[in-house]
């Protein structure tokens, strides 16, 4: 009698375990139109994409769900890392065919992704207009390209402090002279390559000469 009781108890417990396990496995019924089995906030009945399918691409960013680290359909995220949440972003910087900065060069080949068309060129306190109107094949404006050239001509900051009469090691005219010479050499090459005009070359060199020691 006792053994029969133990057997009956064991069978009952096993049945309960199987029942609980089965119930837990059926947490979400994909055929239930009101359920949201992939947890995307869209009921099964109106959901056109299963976010749990690793081969699907539910946010249409060309990256399969299984490899996608950011949901472009989430308005609070910033999937293209441009500082604008998805919900307010009108252009996907990760789309190689889009032109998010509106410079006429697609994102996929644009080396300057945040070009301000028409932007000015600044050298010290000197501002030159018109250089931002020209967009180079790289996707950078002429202003951006020349700004890089100017920065390349800068000498190390430690050597730029006024020397106060203690020689040239602390900065002073020699360093400024090298800066102006470097800018002149670079702009001469740009003029020769017909990237800038003679007038533009003169403007840049004049600003470099007038600017304080960089």
XYZ file of N, CA, C and O in Angstrom:
856
model
N 0.828 -1.203 0.000
C 0.000 0.000 0.000
C 0.866 1.259 0.000
O 0.633 2.208 -0.724
N 1.871 1.211 0.834
C 2.789 2.362 0.944
C 3.524 2.576 -0.369
O 3.706 3.710 -0.818
N 3.968 1.458 -0.991
C 4.690 1.573 -2.263
C 3.790 2.149 -3.347
O 4.216 2.952 -4.179
N 2.507 1.713 -3.344
C 1.575 2.232 -4.336
C 1.387 3.737 -4.156
O 1.276 4.507 -5.113
N 1.360 4.154 -2.908
C 1.211 5.576 -2.616
C 2.396 6.382 -3.157
O 2.239 7.453 -3.743
N 3.613 5.846 -2.964
C 4.817 6.516 -3.452
C 4.808 6.606 -4.975
O 5.181 7.634 -5.550
N 4.394 5.506 -5.620
C 4.351 5.499 -7.079
C 3.343 6.535 -7.577
O 3.599 7.301 -8.504
N 2.172 6.561 -6.953
C 1.135 7.507 -7.333
C 1.599 8.948 -7.110
O 1.371 9.841 -7.940
N 2.297 9.182 -6.024
C 2.812 10.524 -5.720
C 3.842 10.962 -6.761
O 3.841 12.095 -7.228
N 4.730 10.008 -7.123
C 5.765 10.314 -8.106
C 5.154 10.640 -9.458
O 5.580 11.571 -10.155
N 4.163 9.868 -9.849
C 3.493 10.097 -11.136
C 2.814 11.461 -11.133
O 2.854 12.216 -12.110
N 2.153 11.777 -10.004
C 1.467 13.069 -9.894
C 2.441 14.231 -10.009
O 2.192 15.216 -10.711
N 3.590 14.142 -9.318
C 4.600 15.206 -9.362
C 5.180 15.351 -10.760
O 5.426 16.466 -11.241
N 5.422 14.214 -11.430
C 5.954 14.255 -12.787
C 4.969 14.931 -13.723
O 5.350 15.745 -14.581
N 3.689 14.614 -13.549
C 2.655 15.223 -14.392
C 2.610 16.725 -14.173
O 2.462 17.509 -15.114
N 2.729 17.124 -12.914
C 2.732 18.558 -12.596
C 3.921 19.261 -13.216
O 3.825 20.372 -13.753
N 5.100 18.634 -13.157
C 6.330 19.211 -13.705
C 6.212 19.397 -15.213
O 6.548 20.448 -15.766
N 5.723 18.347 -15.869
C 5.565 18.412 -17.319
C 4.559 19.494 -17.686
O 4.726 20.253 -18.644
N 3.485 19.582 -16.898
C 2.454 20.576 -17.169
C 2.993 21.987 -17.009
O 2.744 22.863 -17.834
N 3.773 22.220 -15.934
C 4.353 23.550 -15.695
C 5.339 23.900 -16.782
O 5.370 25.015 -17.315
N 6.193 22.939 -17.173
C 7.188 23.182 -18.207
C 6.518 23.495 -19.533
O 6.923 24.391 -20.270
N 5.463 22.749 -19.829
C 4.733 22.978 -21.070
C 4.090 24.366 -21.070
O 4.119 25.081 -22.063
N 3.549 24.735 -19.909
C 2.901 26.042 -19.807
C 3.903 27.166 -19.980
O 3.631 28.163 -20.636
N 5.120 26.990 -19.375
C 6.124 28.033 -19.480
C 6.634 28.149 -20.906
O 7.036 29.224 -21.352
N 6.635 27.027 -21.639
C 7.111 27.058 -23.017
C 6.102 27.744 -23.929
O 6.417 28.129 -25.037
N 4.878 27.868 -23.475
C 3.835 28.490 -24.267
C 3.485 29.874 -23.732
O 2.324 30.253 -23.651
N 4.533 30.633 -23.324
C 4.307 31.971 -22.784
C 3.635 32.857 -23.822
O 2.758 33.648 -23.517
N 4.044 32.734 -25.068
C 3.477 33.574 -26.117
C 3.055 32.714 -27.303
O 3.847 31.915 -27.809
N 1.828 32.892 -27.739
C 1.301 32.149 -28.876
C 1.415 33.015 -30.130
O 0.731 34.040 -30.249
N 2.272 32.635 -31.064
C 2.448 33.451 -32.271
C 1.180 33.559 -33.109
O 1.074 34.457 -33.957
N 0.225 32.673 -32.875
C -1.038 32.725 -33.617
C -2.063 33.636 -32.948
O -3.127 33.886 -33.508
N -1.717 34.114 -31.756
C -2.617 35.023 -31.042
C -2.414 36.431 -31.599
O -1.359 37.049 -31.405
N -3.414 36.983 -32.310
C -3.229 38.295 -32.960
C -3.047 39.450 -31.985
O -2.553 40.511 -32.367
N -3.417 39.239 -30.720
C -3.294 40.323 -29.737
C -1.981 40.261 -28.960
O -1.621 41.217 -28.276
N -1.282 39.124 -29.070
C -0.009 38.978 -28.353
C 1.100 39.719 -29.092
O 0.962 40.084 -30.267
N 2.214 39.958 -28.396
C 3.373 40.631 -29.003
C 4.598 39.769 -28.727
O 5.378 40.027 -27.810
N 4.756 38.728 -29.528
C 5.763 37.709 -29.237
C 7.202 38.190 -29.423
O 8.111 37.636 -28.817
N 7.438 39.182 -30.261
C 8.816 39.647 -30.438
C 9.110 40.902 -29.632
O 10.194 41.487 -29.733
N 8.133 41.341 -28.833
C 8.367 42.441 -27.913
C 8.688 43.773 -28.551
O 9.444 44.569 -27.991
N 8.135 44.029 -29.734
C 8.426 45.294 -30.409
C 7.293 46.305 -30.285
O 7.321 47.369 -30.916
N 6.286 45.951 -29.469
C 5.165 46.862 -29.276
C 4.093 46.765 -30.338
O 3.124 47.528 -30.311
N 4.281 45.851 -31.290
C 3.308 45.671 -32.369
C 2.654 44.299 -32.213
O 3.360 43.280 -32.232
N 1.337 44.232 -32.051
C 0.660 42.933 -31.891
C 0.911 42.014 -33.088
O 1.084 42.489 -34.217
N 0.941 40.713 -32.830
C 1.186 39.739 -33.892
C 0.290 39.960 -35.104
O 0.721 39.792 -36.253
N -0.961 40.340 -34.852
C -1.919 40.467 -35.938
C -1.581 41.543 -36.948
O -1.993 41.462 -38.108
N -0.815 42.553 -36.534
C -0.440 43.646 -37.442
C 1.068 43.730 -37.671
O 1.532 44.571 -38.446
N 1.813 42.864 -37.006
C 3.276 42.885 -37.131
C 3.709 42.212 -38.435
O 3.323 41.085 -38.720
N 4.504 42.904 -39.226
C 4.954 42.368 -40.514
C 6.367 41.805 -40.464
O 6.874 41.299 -41.464
N 7.019 41.912 -39.305
C 8.383 41.410 -39.202
C 8.641 40.871 -37.800
O 8.289 41.498 -36.801
N 9.263 39.703 -37.731
C 9.572 39.065 -36.452
C 10.975 39.459 -36.006
O 11.972 39.019 -36.583
N 11.041 40.268 -34.969
C 12.342 40.728 -34.480
C 13.188 39.596 -33.899
O 14.394 39.768 -33.700
N 12.568 38.480 -33.592
C 13.312 37.339 -33.049
C 13.920 36.480 -34.146
O 14.678 35.561 -33.853
N 13.608 36.780 -35.407
C 14.176 36.048 -36.534
C 15.537 36.662 -36.864
O 15.610 37.807 -37.325
N 16.634 35.935 -36.624
C 17.967 36.518 -36.826
C 18.287 36.856 -38.276
O 19.195 37.637 -38.542
N 17.546 36.300 -39.222
C 17.823 36.551 -40.635
C 16.981 37.689 -41.206
O 17.272 38.186 -42.298
N 15.954 38.101 -40.460
C 15.111 39.208 -40.925
C 15.817 40.545 -40.685
O 16.806 40.623 -39.959
N 15.306 41.588 -41.312
C 15.855 42.936 -41.131
C 14.688 43.873 -40.842
O 14.193 44.591 -41.712
N 14.261 43.871 -39.590
C 13.017 44.555 -39.223
C 13.106 46.077 -39.253
O 12.085 46.751 -39.400
N 14.301 46.638 -39.090
C 14.397 48.100 -39.136
C 14.902 48.608 -40.484
O 15.207 49.786 -40.649
N 15.005 47.679 -41.455
C 15.348 48.037 -42.839
C 16.656 48.824 -42.972
O 16.743 49.790 -43.737
N 17.677 48.401 -42.224
C 18.967 49.079 -42.325
C 20.006 48.216 -43.031
O 21.207 48.521 -42.967
N 19.547 47.150 -43.669
C 20.380 46.182 -44.407
C 21.214 45.299 -43.487
O 22.053 44.544 -43.973
N 21.003 45.387 -42.178
C 21.728 44.551 -41.220
C 20.747 43.554 -40.613
O 19.760 43.966 -39.987
N 20.977 42.249 -40.780
C 20.050 41.253 -40.217
C 19.914 41.403 -38.705
O 20.856 41.808 -38.019
N 18.724 41.074 -38.184
C 18.471 41.200 -36.750
C 19.554 40.553 -35.901
O 19.940 41.072 -34.861
N 20.048 39.401 -36.356
C 21.026 38.665 -35.570
C 22.351 39.387 -35.405
O 23.118 39.082 -34.497
N 22.635 40.371 -36.288
C 23.890 41.122 -36.227
C 23.667 42.589 -35.879
O 24.622 43.330 -35.636
N 22.410 43.007 -35.864
C 22.076 44.419 -35.654
C 22.185 44.785 -34.175
O 21.602 44.136 -33.318
N 22.936 45.836 -33.898
C 23.127 46.278 -32.513
C 22.277 47.500 -32.173
O 22.310 47.983 -31.042
N 21.533 48.020 -33.148
C 20.711 49.209 -32.891
C 19.427 49.140 -33.710
O 19.461 48.862 -34.909
N 18.311 49.396 -33.056
C 17.006 49.351 -33.701
C 16.647 50.741 -34.225
O 16.324 51.648 -33.459
N 16.702 50.893 -35.532
C 16.402 52.193 -36.129
C 14.952 52.618 -35.936
O 14.623 53.801 -36.133
N 14.086 51.680 -35.564
C 12.683 52.009 -35.350
C 12.421 52.516 -33.937
O 11.318 52.968 -33.639
N 13.448 52.456 -33.071
C 13.307 52.980 -31.712
C 13.583 54.481 -31.746
O 14.712 54.908 -31.983
N 12.552 55.314 -31.503
C 12.723 56.770 -31.645
C 13.683 57.391 -30.641
O 14.151 58.515 -30.839
N 13.995 56.683 -29.569
C 14.866 57.251 -28.535
C 16.345 56.943 -28.746
O 17.196 57.510 -28.062
N 16.650 56.044 -29.673
C 18.039 55.687 -29.945
C 18.628 56.609 -31.018
O 17.917 57.346 -31.692
N 19.940 56.564 -31.164
C 20.635 57.354 -32.182
C 21.550 56.408 -32.946
O 22.750 56.338 -32.698
N 20.984 55.681 -33.887
C 21.700 54.576 -34.535
C 22.824 55.031 -35.459
O 23.758 54.272 -35.708
N 22.764 56.252 -35.989
C 23.850 56.707 -36.868
C 24.825 57.626 -36.148
O 25.721 58.203 -36.772
N 24.652 57.753 -34.833
C 25.594 58.492 -33.981
C 25.864 59.920 -34.455
O 27.010 60.386 -34.456
N 24.785 60.602 -34.857
C 24.954 61.985 -35.289
C 24.425 62.981 -34.270
O 24.341 64.186 -34.534
N 24.049 62.450 -33.084
C 23.544 63.317 -32.038
C 22.067 63.629 -32.149
O 21.531 64.384 -31.327
N 21.400 63.047 -33.155
C 19.970 63.284 -33.358
C 19.232 61.964 -33.145
O 19.513 60.981 -33.832
N 18.279 61.900 -32.198
C 17.539 60.650 -31.965
C 16.812 60.193 -33.225
O 16.395 61.018 -34.053
N 16.672 58.880 -33.368
C 15.997 58.325 -34.546
C 14.656 58.990 -34.825
O 14.301 59.222 -35.987
N 13.912 59.279 -33.756
C 12.579 59.846 -33.932
C 12.565 61.217 -34.574
O 11.551 61.627 -35.136
N 13.696 61.939 -34.494
C 13.785 63.283 -35.066
C 14.714 63.337 -36.269
O 14.755 64.345 -36.983
N 15.452 62.268 -36.485
C 16.462 62.238 -37.553
C 15.804 62.018 -38.910
O 15.042 61.079 -39.100
N 16.113 62.890 -39.856
C 15.533 62.778 -41.196
C 16.483 62.120 -42.187
O 16.123 61.917 -43.349
N 17.685 61.778 -41.738
C 18.648 61.153 -42.650
C 19.538 60.190 -41.888
O 20.051 60.505 -40.814
N 19.727 59.007 -42.459
C 20.564 57.978 -41.844
C 21.995 58.091 -42.365
O 22.278 57.778 -43.516
N 22.885 58.544 -41.519
C 24.278 58.726 -41.925
C 24.973 57.414 -42.264
O 26.045 57.421 -42.878
N 24.390 56.293 -41.848
C 24.985 54.992 -42.148
C 24.538 54.454 -43.505
O 25.041 53.427 -43.955
N 23.615 55.153 -44.153
C 23.157 54.751 -45.481
C 24.145 55.292 -46.510
O 24.242 56.511 -46.702
N 24.901 54.410 -47.179
C 25.940 54.889 -48.101
C 25.403 55.640 -49.307
O 26.146 56.378 -49.957
N 24.137 55.477 -49.616
C 23.565 56.140 -50.786
C 22.924 57.482 -50.449
O 22.632 58.273 -51.346
N 22.725 57.744 -49.168
C 22.123 59.018 -48.759
C 23.174 60.127 -48.769
O 24.379 59.871 -48.846
N 22.715 61.354 -48.706
C 23.613 62.519 -48.668
C 23.151 63.412 -47.530
O 22.458 64.403 -47.724
N 23.547 63.042 -46.317
C 22.993 63.684 -45.121
C 23.440 65.122 -44.917
O 22.738 65.900 -44.264
N 24.591 65.505 -45.429
C 25.013 66.895 -45.240
C 24.655 67.762 -46.447
O 24.979 68.946 -46.490
N 23.998 67.164 -47.446
C 23.477 67.933 -48.570
C 24.516 68.613 -49.427
O 24.264 69.671 -50.015
N 25.704 67.977 -49.541
C 26.768 68.587 -50.342
C 26.878 67.981 -51.737
O 27.785 68.314 -52.499
N 25.953 67.066 -52.064
C 25.981 66.456 -53.392
C 26.852 65.228 -53.490
O 26.979 64.641 -54.576
N 27.463 64.812 -52.378
C 28.328 63.632 -52.353
C 27.730 62.609 -51.390
O 27.463 62.933 -50.231
N 27.522 61.386 -51.860
C 26.872 60.355 -51.053
C 27.708 59.992 -49.825
O 28.949 60.051 -49.859
N 27.012 59.618 -48.737
C 27.686 59.259 -47.486
C 28.796 58.236 -47.678
O 29.833 58.300 -47.018
N 28.563 57.270 -48.569
C 29.514 56.170 -48.724
C 30.888 56.592 -49.181
O 31.869 55.879 -48.946
N 30.999 57.742 -49.862
C 32.305 58.215 -50.348
C 32.669 59.577 -49.770
O 33.735 60.114 -50.079
N 31.784 60.135 -48.950
C 32.001 61.467 -48.382
C 32.998 61.399 -47.224
O 32.756 60.725 -46.222
N 34.127 62.092 -47.358
C 35.145 62.099 -46.308
C 34.893 63.184 -45.261
O 35.575 63.226 -44.237
N 33.939 64.048 -45.524
C 33.549 65.082 -44.568
C 32.030 65.004 -44.425
O 31.293 65.650 -45.186
N 31.578 64.220 -43.463
C 30.161 63.912 -43.351
C 29.280 65.004 -42.810
O 28.047 64.891 -42.854
N 29.858 66.099 -42.280
C 29.032 67.175 -41.721
C 29.408 68.526 -42.324
O 29.450 69.549 -41.637
N 29.667 68.500 -43.626
C 30.021 69.734 -44.327
C 28.904 70.771 -44.246
O 27.731 70.444 -44.432
N 29.277 72.009 -43.978
C 28.334 73.131 -44.027
C 28.585 73.863 -45.338
O 29.573 74.601 -45.479
N 27.719 73.602 -46.319
C 27.888 74.229 -47.627
C 27.775 75.742 -47.477
O 26.819 76.250 -46.904
N 28.782 76.439 -47.989
C 28.795 77.900 -47.879
C 29.493 78.410 -46.640
O 29.537 79.623 -46.404
N 30.032 77.496 -45.838
C 30.713 77.909 -44.610
C 31.971 78.712 -44.885
O 32.603 78.586 -45.936
N 32.345 79.560 -43.935
C 33.523 80.422 -44.094
C 34.804 79.693 -43.712
O 34.785 78.681 -43.011
N 35.916 80.231 -44.177
C 37.245 79.746 -43.799
C 37.817 80.718 -42.780
O 37.899 81.924 -43.036
N 38.208 80.207 -41.629
C 38.759 81.065 -40.575
C 40.229 80.757 -40.359
O 40.621 79.594 -40.197
N 41.047 81.808 -40.367
C 42.473 81.692 -40.079
C 42.781 82.712 -38.988
O 42.839 83.912 -39.250
N 42.940 82.212 -37.771
C 43.090 83.133 -36.658
C 41.802 83.929 -36.492
O 40.719 83.369 -36.412
N 41.931 85.261 -36.485
C 40.754 86.122 -36.379
C 40.271 86.575 -37.747
O 39.353 87.390 -37.854
N 40.882 86.050 -38.778
C 40.541 86.433 -40.148
C 39.517 85.446 -40.714
O 39.708 84.235 -40.639
N 38.435 85.961 -41.282
C 37.379 85.116 -41.855
C 37.234 85.404 -43.335
O 37.062 86.567 -43.739
N 37.292 84.340 -44.126
C 37.177 84.465 -45.579
C 35.917 83.745 -46.046
O 35.712 82.578 -45.747
N 35.082 84.452 -46.781
C 33.840 83.866 -47.280
C 34.039 83.322 -48.700
O 34.999 83.674 -49.389
N 33.107 82.472 -49.088
C 33.139 81.939 -50.454
C 33.826 80.602 -50.597
O 33.548 79.852 -51.537
N 34.721 80.266 -49.663
C 35.468 79.014 -49.795
C 34.587 77.786 -49.530
O 34.864 76.702 -50.018
N 33.531 77.971 -48.768
C 32.655 76.847 -48.469
C 31.677 76.525 -49.587
O 30.943 75.531 -49.511
N 31.657 77.367 -50.621
C 30.735 77.138 -51.734
C 31.233 76.036 -52.670
O 30.441 75.433 -53.392
N 32.533 75.808 -52.665
C 33.126 74.797 -53.546
C 33.233 73.470 -52.814
O 33.858 73.383 -51.751
N 32.615 72.431 -53.394
C 32.674 71.087 -52.815
C 33.592 70.227 -53.665
O 33.389 70.084 -54.879
N 34.598 69.676 -53.043
C 35.570 68.842 -53.741
C 35.023 67.425 -53.938
O 34.066 67.026 -53.270
N 35.601 66.646 -54.859
C 35.137 65.264 -55.076
C 35.175 64.402 -53.811
O 34.477 63.389 -53.723
N 35.986 64.779 -52.841
C 36.072 64.024 -51.583
C 34.840 64.223 -50.704
O 34.644 63.485 -49.729
N 34.028 65.231 -51.045
C 32.873 65.548 -50.210
C 33.183 66.615 -49.179
O 32.313 67.002 -48.396
N 34.408 67.092 -49.164
C 34.800 68.174 -48.259
C 34.697 69.504 -49.011
O 34.967 69.566 -50.210
N 34.331 70.539 -48.296
C 34.319 71.858 -48.926
C 35.754 72.357 -49.029
O 36.656 71.868 -48.340
N 35.952 73.339 -49.894
C 37.277 73.934 -50.034
C 37.714 74.549 -48.709
O 38.894 74.495 -48.343
N 36.759 75.112 -47.972
C 37.066 75.707 -46.666
C 37.591 74.643 -45.706
O 38.576 74.862 -44.981
N 36.947 73.470 -45.683
C 37.390 72.389 -44.788
C 38.766 71.883 -45.188
O 39.619 71.615 -44.332
N 38.992 71.733 -46.480
C 40.264 71.210 -46.966
C 41.419 72.157 -46.636
O 42.480 71.722 -46.178
N 41.204 73.446 -46.853
C 42.268 74.417 -46.565
C 42.486 74.540 -45.063
O 43.626 74.740 -44.607
N 41.427 74.398 -44.280
C 41.575 74.440 -42.820
C 42.497 73.325 -42.351
O 43.312 73.517 -41.436
N 42.401 72.151 -42.981
C 43.296 71.042 -42.640
C 44.729 71.405 -43.008
O 45.674 71.142 -42.260
N 44.896 72.038 -44.173
C 46.232 72.461 -44.608
C 46.823 73.470 -43.628
O 48.014 73.392 -43.277
N 46.003 74.407 -43.172
C 46.465 75.409 -42.207
C 46.896 74.728 -40.911
O 47.949 75.048 -40.330
N 46.104 73.781 -40.458
C 46.442 73.066 -39.219
C 47.738 72.281 -39.367
O 48.513 72.157 -38.418
N 47.956 71.728 -40.556
C 49.193 70.980 -40.799
C 50.418 71.885 -40.745
O 51.543 71.419 -40.508
N 50.210 73.168 -40.995
C 51.326 74.112 -40.965
C 51.624 74.642 -39.563
O 52.611 75.353 -39.358
N 50.746 74.343 -38.633
C 50.964 74.815 -37.269
C 52.145 74.089 -36.636
O 52.308 72.880 -36.790
N 52.949 74.815 -35.893
C 54.052 74.200 -35.159
C 53.535 73.716 -33.810
O 52.488 74.161 -33.358
N 54.239 72.804 -33.147
C 53.767 72.270 -31.860
C 53.461 73.376 -30.864
O 54.207 74.354 -30.767
N 52.361 73.265 -30.102
C 51.950 74.310 -29.154
C 53.037 74.747 -28.192
O 53.145 75.915 -27.869
N 53.900 73.833 -27.742
C 54.933 74.167 -26.757
C 55.934 75.161 -27.314
O 56.614 75.862 -26.572
N 56.057 75.207 -28.640
C 57.041 76.099 -29.251
C 56.413 77.397 -29.726
O 57.033 78.179 -30.421
N 55.152 77.640 -29.360
C 54.463 78.798 -29.878
C 54.358 79.947 -28.881
O 53.822 80.990 -29.188
N 54.826 79.752 -27.656
C 54.733 80.811 -26.655
C 55.744 81.911 -26.945
O 56.855 81.640 -27.396
N 55.405 83.162 -26.717
C 56.360 84.261 -26.941
C 57.640 84.022 -26.159
O 57.616 83.545 -25.023
N 58.776 84.355 -26.781
C 60.051 84.042 -26.125
C 60.494 85.117 -25.149
O 61.412 84.907 -24.364
N 59.862 86.310 -25.212
C 60.209 87.388 -24.272
C 61.707 87.678 -24.274
O 62.307 87.955 -23.249
N 62.302 87.581 -25.477
C 63.711 87.940 -25.589
C 64.673 86.863 -25.158
O 65.859 87.123 -25.000
N 64.216 85.636 -24.974
C 65.107 84.570 -24.516
C 65.466 83.612 -25.655
O 65.565 82.418 -25.476
N 65.599 84.145 -26.859
C 65.982 83.274 -27.965
C 64.753 82.757 -28.695
O 63.622 83.122 -28.395
N 64.992 81.885 -29.684
C 63.917 81.404 -30.535
C 63.317 80.089 -30.063
O 62.355 79.604 -30.654
N 63.882 79.484 -29.023
C 63.386 78.186 -28.590
C 61.982 78.234 -28.037
O 61.278 77.241 -28.036
N 61.523 79.397 -27.574
C 60.201 79.474 -26.979
C 59.136 79.966 -27.913
O 58.038 80.284 -27.505
N 59.419 80.136 -29.183
C 58.445 80.610 -30.147
C 58.882 81.952 -30.707
O 60.067 82.273 -30.716
N 57.960 82.755 -31.207
C 58.318 84.074 -31.702
C 58.361 84.141 -33.211
O 57.830 83.293 -33.906
N 59.018 85.174 -33.771
C 59.011 85.451 -35.208
C 59.427 84.269 -36.076
O 58.859 84.045 -37.131
N 60.430 83.511 -35.647
C 60.888 82.406 -36.470
C 59.765 81.387 -36.693
O 59.570 80.878 -37.787
N 59.027 81.061 -35.632
C 57.938 80.105 -35.764
C 56.810 80.674 -36.621
O 56.216 79.966 -37.423
N 56.507 81.940 -36.438
C 55.476 82.561 -37.254
C 55.920 82.598 -38.710
O 55.115 82.376 -39.639
N 57.168 82.867 -38.907
C 57.698 82.893 -40.272
C 57.589 81.539 -40.942
O 57.242 81.439 -42.132
N 57.882 80.478 -40.193
C 57.763 79.131 -40.749
C 56.312 78.817 -41.084
O 56.023 78.154 -42.084
N 55.396 79.279 -40.236
C 53.979 79.052 -40.478
C 53.542 79.733 -41.770
O 52.892 79.131 -42.629
N 53.908 80.999 -41.917
C 53.539 81.760 -43.116
C 54.154 81.129 -44.359
O 53.510 81.021 -45.410
N 55.402 80.687 -44.236
C 56.077 80.045 -45.368
C 55.390 78.745 -45.759
O 55.233 78.440 -46.944
N 54.970 77.982 -44.764
C 54.289 76.720 -45.022
C 52.962 76.967 -45.728
O 52.620 76.278 -46.698
N 52.214 77.965 -45.270
C 50.931 78.303 -45.889
C 51.149 78.773 -47.323
O 50.403 78.397 -48.237
N 52.183 79.577 -47.526
C 52.477 80.076 -48.870
C 52.812 78.925 -49.815
O 52.329 78.877 -50.958
N 53.619 77.999 -49.351
C 54.003 76.848 -50.167
C 52.769 76.014 -50.525
O 52.594 75.594 -51.686
N 51.891 75.786 -49.539
C 50.698 74.969 -49.765
C 49.733 75.649 -50.723
O 49.181 75.014 -51.630
N 49.520 76.960 -50.544
C 48.575 77.674 -51.409
C 49.125 77.839 -52.826
O 48.352 77.849 -53.792
N 50.434 77.945 -52.965
C 51.029 77.998 -54.307
C 50.739 76.705 -55.065
O 50.433 76.718 -56.267
N 50.830 75.579 -54.330
C 50.553 74.279 -54.952
C 49.075 74.170 -55.322
O 48.730 73.635 -56.383
N 48.200 74.685 -54.463
C 46.771 74.653 -54.758
C 46.441 75.529 -55.957
O 45.588 75.180 -56.785
N 47.112 76.682 -56.047
C 46.908 77.581 -57.183
C 47.397 76.913 -58.463
O 46.721 76.956 -59.508
N 48.547 76.267 -58.393
C 49.107 75.595 -59.563
C 48.199 74.458 -60.019
O 48.062 74.200 -61.213
N 47.570 73.794 -59.059
C 46.657 72.702 -59.395
C 45.264 73.187 -59.747
O 44.348 72.373 -59.942
N 45.070 74.490 -59.814
C 43.797 75.111 -60.170
C 42.672 74.760 -59.193
O 41.506 74.716 -59.567
N 43.064 74.518 -57.942
C 42.067 74.273 -56.898
C 41.544 75.596 -56.369
O 40.364 75.726 -56.035
N 42.436 76.584 -56.283
C 42.051 77.929 -55.864
C 42.536 78.931 -56.904
O 43.415 78.631 -57.728
N 41.959 80.113 -56.856
C 42.358 81.167 -57.782
C 43.513 81.970 -57.188
O 43.846 81.830 -56.003
N 44.104 82.814 -58.024
C 45.174 83.670 -57.533
C 44.677 84.613 -56.460
O 45.383 84.896 -55.483
N 43.445 85.077 -56.592
C 42.866 85.974 -55.590
C 42.700 85.248 -54.257
O 43.024 85.809 -53.195
N 42.212 84.019 -54.322
C 42.020 83.246 -53.098
C 43.359 82.938 -52.431
O 43.470 82.968 -51.199
N 44.364 82.639 -53.253
C 45.703 82.387 -52.700
C 46.201 83.610 -51.935
O 46.722 83.500 -50.814
N 46.017 84.802 -52.531
C 46.453 86.027 -51.876
C 45.699 86.281 -50.580
O 46.293 86.728 -49.592
N 44.408 85.975 -50.566
C 43.614 86.175 -49.354
C 44.108 85.279 -48.215
O 44.232 85.728 -47.070
N 44.368 84.020 -48.544
C 44.811 83.055 -47.509
C 46.174 83.452 -46.963
O 46.408 83.485 -45.741
N 47.100 83.790 -47.865
C 48.442 84.161 -47.423
C 48.421 85.448 -46.614
O 49.179 85.592 -45.642
N 47.549 86.377 -46.981
C 47.448 87.627 -46.228
C 46.938 87.366 -44.818
O 47.448 87.936 -43.844
N 45.914 86.493 -44.702
C 45.381 86.166 -43.391
C 46.424 85.469 -42.533
O 46.531 85.728 -41.327
N 47.202 84.572 -43.145
C 48.236 83.857 -42.399
C 49.298 84.834 -41.898
O 49.783 84.709 -40.762
N 49.654 85.803 -42.728
C 50.669 86.780 -42.329
C 50.160 87.698 -41.216
O 50.927 88.095 -40.341
N 48.865 88.013 -41.225
C 48.304 88.914 -40.239
C 47.956 88.225 -38.917
O 47.839 88.880 -37.879
N 47.794 86.926 -38.980
C 47.365 86.217 -37.781
C 48.500 86.182 -36.760
O 49.677 86.195 -37.116
N 48.174 86.138 -35.467
C 49.232 86.021 -34.453
C 49.918 84.671 -34.592
O 49.408 83.769 -35.253
N 51.072 84.552 -33.987
C 51.787 83.291 -34.081
C 50.857 82.149 -33.654
O 50.327 82.192 -32.536
N 50.616 81.189 -34.530
C 49.623 80.134 -34.228
C 50.039 79.262 -33.074
O 51.183 79.204 -32.708
